[in-house]
Amino acid sequence: EMTASDFGIVVITNQPAAAKGKTTRANLDAVHSKIIAKCESAGGKIIKSYICFHRAEDACECRKPKPTMLLQAFRDFPEFPPALSWMVGDSITDVEAAKRAGIRSAFLGSDKCDTCRILHDRELTPTFRAKDLAEFWKTIRKVSEGSIKSSVD
């Protein structure tokens, strides 16, 4: 539904498992390809993936929470302006990357979670919270259709 509604969907993810020796880069690529294929078989379209394969201790420029991959996506796809964009994720680094990039964030997960406590302690407040992607989309669709007003805009 997001694709049909002219949302441009990109994946921005940290995947350090190969650098940590827990798996191979080929295995990570295969898993990512399966995720993309599953999305597309359901009618979705991910226009590009930005993946950081580094470990946190590598101090690279691409790893979230640095906004580098987000900012690159905006350069690559100027038809999707930051002012209308969202970073949707389930981690602290997703919310922090969004904040650093100056865009809205949606945190997916339980309100009673350790991550929520850490977000609070770090004074990181997502623009929106939802239990999952389906709930996020349901609300955003209603806001964009004008059937409800929300503070997310």
PDB file of C-alpha atoms in Angstrom:
ATOM      1  CA  GLU A   1       0.000   0.000   0.000  1.00  0.00           C
ATOM      2  CA  MET A   2       2.838   2.404   0.739  1.00  0.00           C
ATOM      3  CA  THR A   3       4.288   1.908  -2.725  1.00  0.00           C
ATOM      4  CA  ALA A   4       0.887   2.415  -4.349  1.00  0.00           C
ATOM      5  CA  SER A   5       0.529   5.654  -2.374  1.00  0.00           C
ATOM      6  CA  ASP A   6       3.692   7.070  -3.966  1.00  0.00           C
ATOM      7  CA  PHE A   7       5.864   6.636  -0.895  1.00  0.00           C
ATOM      8  CA  GLY A   8       9.499   6.042  -1.804  1.00  0.00           C
ATOM      9  CA  ILE A   9      10.801   3.273   0.413  1.00  0.00           C
ATOM     10  CA  VAL A  10      14.492   2.787   1.075  1.00  0.00           C
ATOM     11  CA  VAL A  11      16.185   0.468   3.527  1.00  0.00           C
ATOM     12  CA  ILE A  12      18.841   2.009   5.754  1.00  0.00           C
ATOM     13  CA  THR A  13      20.439  -0.554   8.014  1.00  0.00           C
ATOM     14  CA  ASN A  14      23.500  -1.448  10.051  1.00  0.00           C
ATOM     15  CA  GLN A  15      24.554  -5.054   9.444  1.00  0.00           C
ATOM     16  CA  PRO A  16      27.891  -5.680  11.214  1.00  0.00           C
ATOM     17  CA  ALA A  17      27.541  -9.468  11.652  1.00  0.00           C
ATOM     18  CA  ALA A  18      30.068 -10.332   8.918  1.00  0.00           C
ATOM     19  CA  ALA A  19      32.602  -7.833  10.263  1.00  0.00           C
ATOM     20  CA  LYS A  20      32.166  -9.462  13.676  1.00  0.00           C
ATOM     21  CA  GLY A  21      32.772 -12.910  12.185  1.00  0.00           C
ATOM     22  CA  LYS A  22      29.254 -14.138  12.987  1.00  0.00           C
ATOM     23  CA  THR A  23      28.322 -14.785   9.348  1.00  0.00           C
ATOM     24  CA  THR A  24      29.549 -14.047   5.865  1.00  0.00           C
ATOM     25  CA  ARG A  25      28.864 -11.034   3.710  1.00  0.00           C
ATOM     26  CA  ALA A  26      27.388 -13.410   1.121  1.00  0.00           C
ATOM     27  CA  ASN A  27      24.910 -14.690   3.706  1.00  0.00           C
ATOM     28  CA  LEU A  28      23.901 -11.140   4.670  1.00  0.00           C
ATOM     29  CA  ASP A  29      23.426 -10.287   0.983  1.00  0.00           C
ATOM     30  CA  ALA A  30      21.292 -13.426   0.493  1.00  0.00           C
ATOM     31  CA  VAL A  31      19.070 -12.586   3.471  1.00  0.00           C
ATOM     32  CA  HIS A  32      18.673  -9.016   2.247  1.00  0.00           C
ATOM     33  CA  SER A  33      17.749 -10.253  -1.238  1.00  0.00           C
ATOM     34  CA  LYS A  34      15.081 -12.512   0.280  1.00  0.00           C
ATOM     35  CA  ILE A  35      13.613  -9.590   2.214  1.00  0.00           C
ATOM     36  CA  ILE A  36      13.469  -7.464  -0.940  1.00  0.00           C
ATOM     37  CA  ALA A  37      11.895 -10.334  -2.898  1.00  0.00           C
ATOM     38  CA  LYS A  38       9.274 -10.921  -0.196  1.00  0.00           C
ATOM     39  CA  CYS A  39       8.389  -7.219  -0.184  1.00  0.00           C
ATOM     40  CA  GLU A  40       8.089  -7.170  -3.959  1.00  0.00           C
ATOM     41  CA  SER A  41       5.981 -10.352  -4.038  1.00  0.00           C
ATOM     42  CA  ALA A  42       3.544  -8.549  -1.740  1.00  0.00           C
ATOM     43  CA  GLY A  43       3.384  -5.605  -4.161  1.00  0.00           C
ATOM     44  CA  GLY A  44       5.941  -3.391  -2.456  1.00  0.00           C
ATOM     45  CA  LYS A  45       8.937  -1.701  -3.992  1.00  0.00           C
ATOM     46  CA  ILE A  46      12.121  -0.823  -2.174  1.00  0.00           C
ATOM     47  CA  ILE A  47      13.860   1.669  -4.417  1.00  0.00           C
ATOM     48  CA  LYS A  48      17.305   1.284  -2.856  1.00  0.00           C
ATOM     49  CA  SER A  49      19.106  -0.158   0.132  1.00  0.00           C
ATOM     50  CA  TYR A  50      21.865   1.563   2.061  1.00  0.00           C
ATOM     51  CA  ILE A  51      23.762  -0.890   4.215  1.00  0.00           C
ATOM     52  CA  CYS A  52      26.614  -0.281   6.629  1.00  0.00           C
ATOM     53  CA  PHE A  53      28.581  -3.482   7.198  1.00  0.00           C
ATOM     54  CA  HIS A  54      30.961  -1.927   9.732  1.00  0.00           C
ATOM     55  CA  ARG A  55      31.162  -2.562  13.464  1.00  0.00           C
ATOM     56  CA  ALA A  56      30.526   0.317  15.858  1.00  0.00           C
ATOM     57  CA  GLU A  57      34.180   0.313  16.878  1.00  0.00           C
ATOM     58  CA  ASP A  58      35.246   0.865  13.243  1.00  0.00           C
ATOM     59  CA  ALA A  59      34.102   4.495  13.621  1.00  0.00           C
ATOM     60  CA  CYS A  60      32.991   4.690   9.993  1.00  0.00           C
ATOM     61  CA  GLU A  61      30.986   7.556   8.556  1.00  0.00           C
ATOM     62  CA  CYS A  62      28.065   5.464   7.335  1.00  0.00           C
ATOM     63  CA  ARG A  63      26.892   3.647  10.458  1.00  0.00           C
ATOM     64  CA  LYS A  64      23.695   4.863  12.094  1.00  0.00           C
ATOM     65  CA  PRO A  65      23.133   6.918  14.170  1.00  0.00           C
ATOM     66  CA  LYS A  66      25.215   9.084  11.853  1.00  0.00           C
ATOM     67  CA  PRO A  67      22.814  10.464   9.237  1.00  0.00           C
ATOM     68  CA  THR A  68      25.158   9.763   6.307  1.00  0.00           C
ATOM     69  CA  MET A  69      23.038   7.049   4.656  1.00  0.00           C
ATOM     70  CA  LEU A  70      19.832   9.053   5.127  1.00  0.00           C
ATOM     71  CA  LEU A  71      21.369  12.164   3.643  1.00  0.00           C
ATOM     72  CA  GLN A  72      22.706  10.137   0.711  1.00  0.00           C
ATOM     73  CA  ALA A  73      19.204   8.794   0.070  1.00  0.00           C
ATOM     74  CA  PHE A  74      17.884  12.372  -0.116  1.00  0.00           C
ATOM     75  CA  ARG A  75      20.627  13.279  -2.598  1.00  0.00           C
ATOM     76  CA  ASP A  76      19.871  10.157  -4.663  1.00  0.00           C
ATOM     77  CA  PHE A  77      16.102  10.734  -4.616  1.00  0.00           C
ATOM     78  CA  PRO A  78      15.394  14.480  -4.449  1.00  0.00           C
ATOM     79  CA  GLU A  79      11.766  13.832  -5.358  1.00  0.00           C
ATOM     80  CA  PHE A  80      11.319  12.654  -1.746  1.00  0.00           C
ATOM     81  CA  PRO A  81      12.106  15.765   0.321  1.00  0.00           C
ATOM     82  CA  PRO A  82      13.244  15.459   3.940  1.00  0.00           C
ATOM     83  CA  ALA A  83      10.338  17.603   5.135  1.00  0.00           C
ATOM     84  CA  LEU A  84       7.909  14.897   4.008  1.00  0.00           C
ATOM     85  CA  SER A  85      10.014  11.909   4.990  1.00  0.00           C
ATOM     86  CA  TRP A  86      10.125   9.432   7.842  1.00  0.00           C
ATOM     87  CA  MET A  87      12.738   7.185   9.382  1.00  0.00           C
ATOM     88  CA  VAL A  88      10.822   4.150  10.598  1.00  0.00           C
ATOM     89  CA  GLY A  89      12.573   1.623  12.786  1.00  0.00           C
ATOM     90  CA  ASP A  90      12.822  -0.322  15.981  1.00  0.00           C
ATOM     91  CA  SER A  91      16.120   0.879  17.399  1.00  0.00           C
ATOM     92  CA  ILE A  92      17.646   3.817  19.190  1.00  0.00           C
ATOM     93  CA  THR A  93      19.976   4.429  16.259  1.00  0.00           C
ATOM     94  CA  ASP A  94      16.989   4.851  13.926  1.00  0.00           C
ATOM     95  CA  VAL A  95      15.471   7.595  16.073  1.00  0.00           C
ATOM     96  CA  GLU A  96      18.822   9.293  16.587  1.00  0.00           C
ATOM     97  CA  ALA A  97      19.719   9.157  12.874  1.00  0.00           C
ATOM     98  CA  ALA A  98      16.376  10.770  12.048  1.00  0.00           C
ATOM     99  CA  LYS A  99      16.983  13.510  14.585  1.00  0.00           C
ATOM    100  CA  ARG A 100      20.460  14.188  13.190  1.00  0.00           C
ATOM    101  CA  ALA A 101      19.078  14.290   9.635  1.00  0.00           C
ATOM    102  CA  GLY A 102      16.267  16.637  10.674  1.00  0.00           C
ATOM    103  CA  ILE A 103      13.412  14.321   9.714  1.00  0.00           C
ATOM    104  CA  ARG A 104      10.515  12.685  11.518  1.00  0.00           C
ATOM    105  CA  SER A 105      10.920   9.306  13.154  1.00  0.00           C
ATOM    106  CA  ALA A 106       8.561   6.491  13.965  1.00  0.00           C
ATOM    107  CA  PHE A 107       9.624   4.023  16.618  1.00  0.00           C
ATOM    108  CA  LEU A 108       8.122   0.571  16.214  1.00  0.00           C
ATOM    109  CA  GLY A 109       7.799  -1.520  19.342  1.00  0.00           C
ATOM    110  CA  SER A 110       6.240  -1.782  22.742  1.00  0.00           C
ATOM    111  CA  ASP A 111       5.853   1.290  24.934  1.00  0.00           C
ATOM    112  CA  LYS A 112       7.056  -0.825  27.854  1.00  0.00           C
ATOM    113  CA  CYS A 113      10.495  -1.727  26.608  1.00  0.00           C
ATOM    114  CA  ASP A 114      14.111  -1.195  27.581  1.00  0.00           C
ATOM    115  CA  THR A 115      14.670   0.710  24.349  1.00  0.00           C
ATOM    116  CA  CYS A 116      11.943   3.188  25.289  1.00  0.00           C
ATOM    117  CA  ARG A 117      13.639   3.813  28.629  1.00  0.00           C
ATOM    118  CA  ILE A 118      16.967   4.427  26.892  1.00  0.00           C
ATOM    119  CA  LEU A 119      15.315   6.766  24.382  1.00  0.00           C
ATOM    120  CA  HIS A 120      13.891   8.725  27.308  1.00  0.00           C
ATOM    121  CA  ASP A 121      17.232   8.788  29.135  1.00  0.00           C
ATOM    122  CA  ARG A 122      18.968  10.093  26.008  1.00  0.00           C
ATOM    123  CA  GLU A 123      16.227  12.670  25.408  1.00  0.00           C
ATOM    124  CA  LEU A 124      15.372  11.115  22.049  1.00  0.00           C
ATOM    125  CA  THR A 125      11.680  11.399  21.357  1.00  0.00           C
ATOM    126  CA  PRO A 126      10.350   9.769  18.221  1.00  0.00           C
ATOM    127  CA  THR A 127       7.759  11.776  16.332  1.00  0.00           C
ATOM    128  CA  PHE A 128       5.430   8.802  16.410  1.00  0.00           C
ATOM    129  CA  ARG A 129       5.222   5.421  18.115  1.00  0.00           C
ATOM    130  CA  ALA A 130       3.486   2.338  16.812  1.00  0.00           C
ATOM    131  CA  LYS A 131       3.531  -1.311  17.748  1.00  0.00           C
ATOM    132  CA  ASP A 132       4.429  -2.301  14.185  1.00  0.00           C
ATOM    133  CA  LEU A 133       4.655  -1.128  10.591  1.00  0.00           C
ATOM    134  CA  ALA A 134       0.986  -1.906   9.925  1.00  0.00           C
ATOM    135  CA  GLU A 135      -0.125   0.396  12.749  1.00  0.00           C
ATOM    136  CA  PHE A 136       2.248   3.134  11.573  1.00  0.00           C
ATOM    137  CA  TRP A 137       0.917   2.920   8.011  1.00  0.00           C
ATOM    138  CA  LYS A 138      -2.716   2.863   9.126  1.00  0.00           C
ATOM    139  CA  THR A 139      -2.251   6.108  11.047  1.00  0.00           C
ATOM    140  CA  ILE A 140      -0.118   7.853   8.427  1.00  0.00           C
ATOM    141  CA  ARG A 141      -2.624   6.955   5.708  1.00  0.00           C
ATOM    142  CA  LYS A 142      -5.462   8.459   7.751  1.00  0.00           C
ATOM    143  CA  VAL A 143      -3.430  11.618   8.370  1.00  0.00           C
ATOM    144  CA  SER A 144      -2.545  11.966   4.684  1.00  0.00           C
ATOM    145  CA  GLU A 145      -6.178  11.419   3.677  1.00  0.00           C
ATOM    146  CA  GLY A 146      -7.234  14.082   6.171  1.00  0.00           C
ATOM    147  CA  SER A 147      -9.597  11.765   8.020  1.00  0.00           C
ATOM    148  CA  ILE A 148      -7.760  12.446  11.297  1.00  0.00           C
ATOM    149  CA  LYS A 149      -5.586  15.273  12.533  1.00  0.00           C
ATOM    150  CA  SER A 150      -2.322  14.436  14.135  1.00  0.00           C
ATOM    151  CA  SER A 151       0.708  16.081  15.625  1.00  0.00           C
ATOM    152  CA  VAL A 152       2.914  14.014  13.322  1.00  0.00           C
ATOM    153  CA  ASP A 153       2.831  16.687  10.612  1.00  0.00           C
TER     154      ASP A 153
END
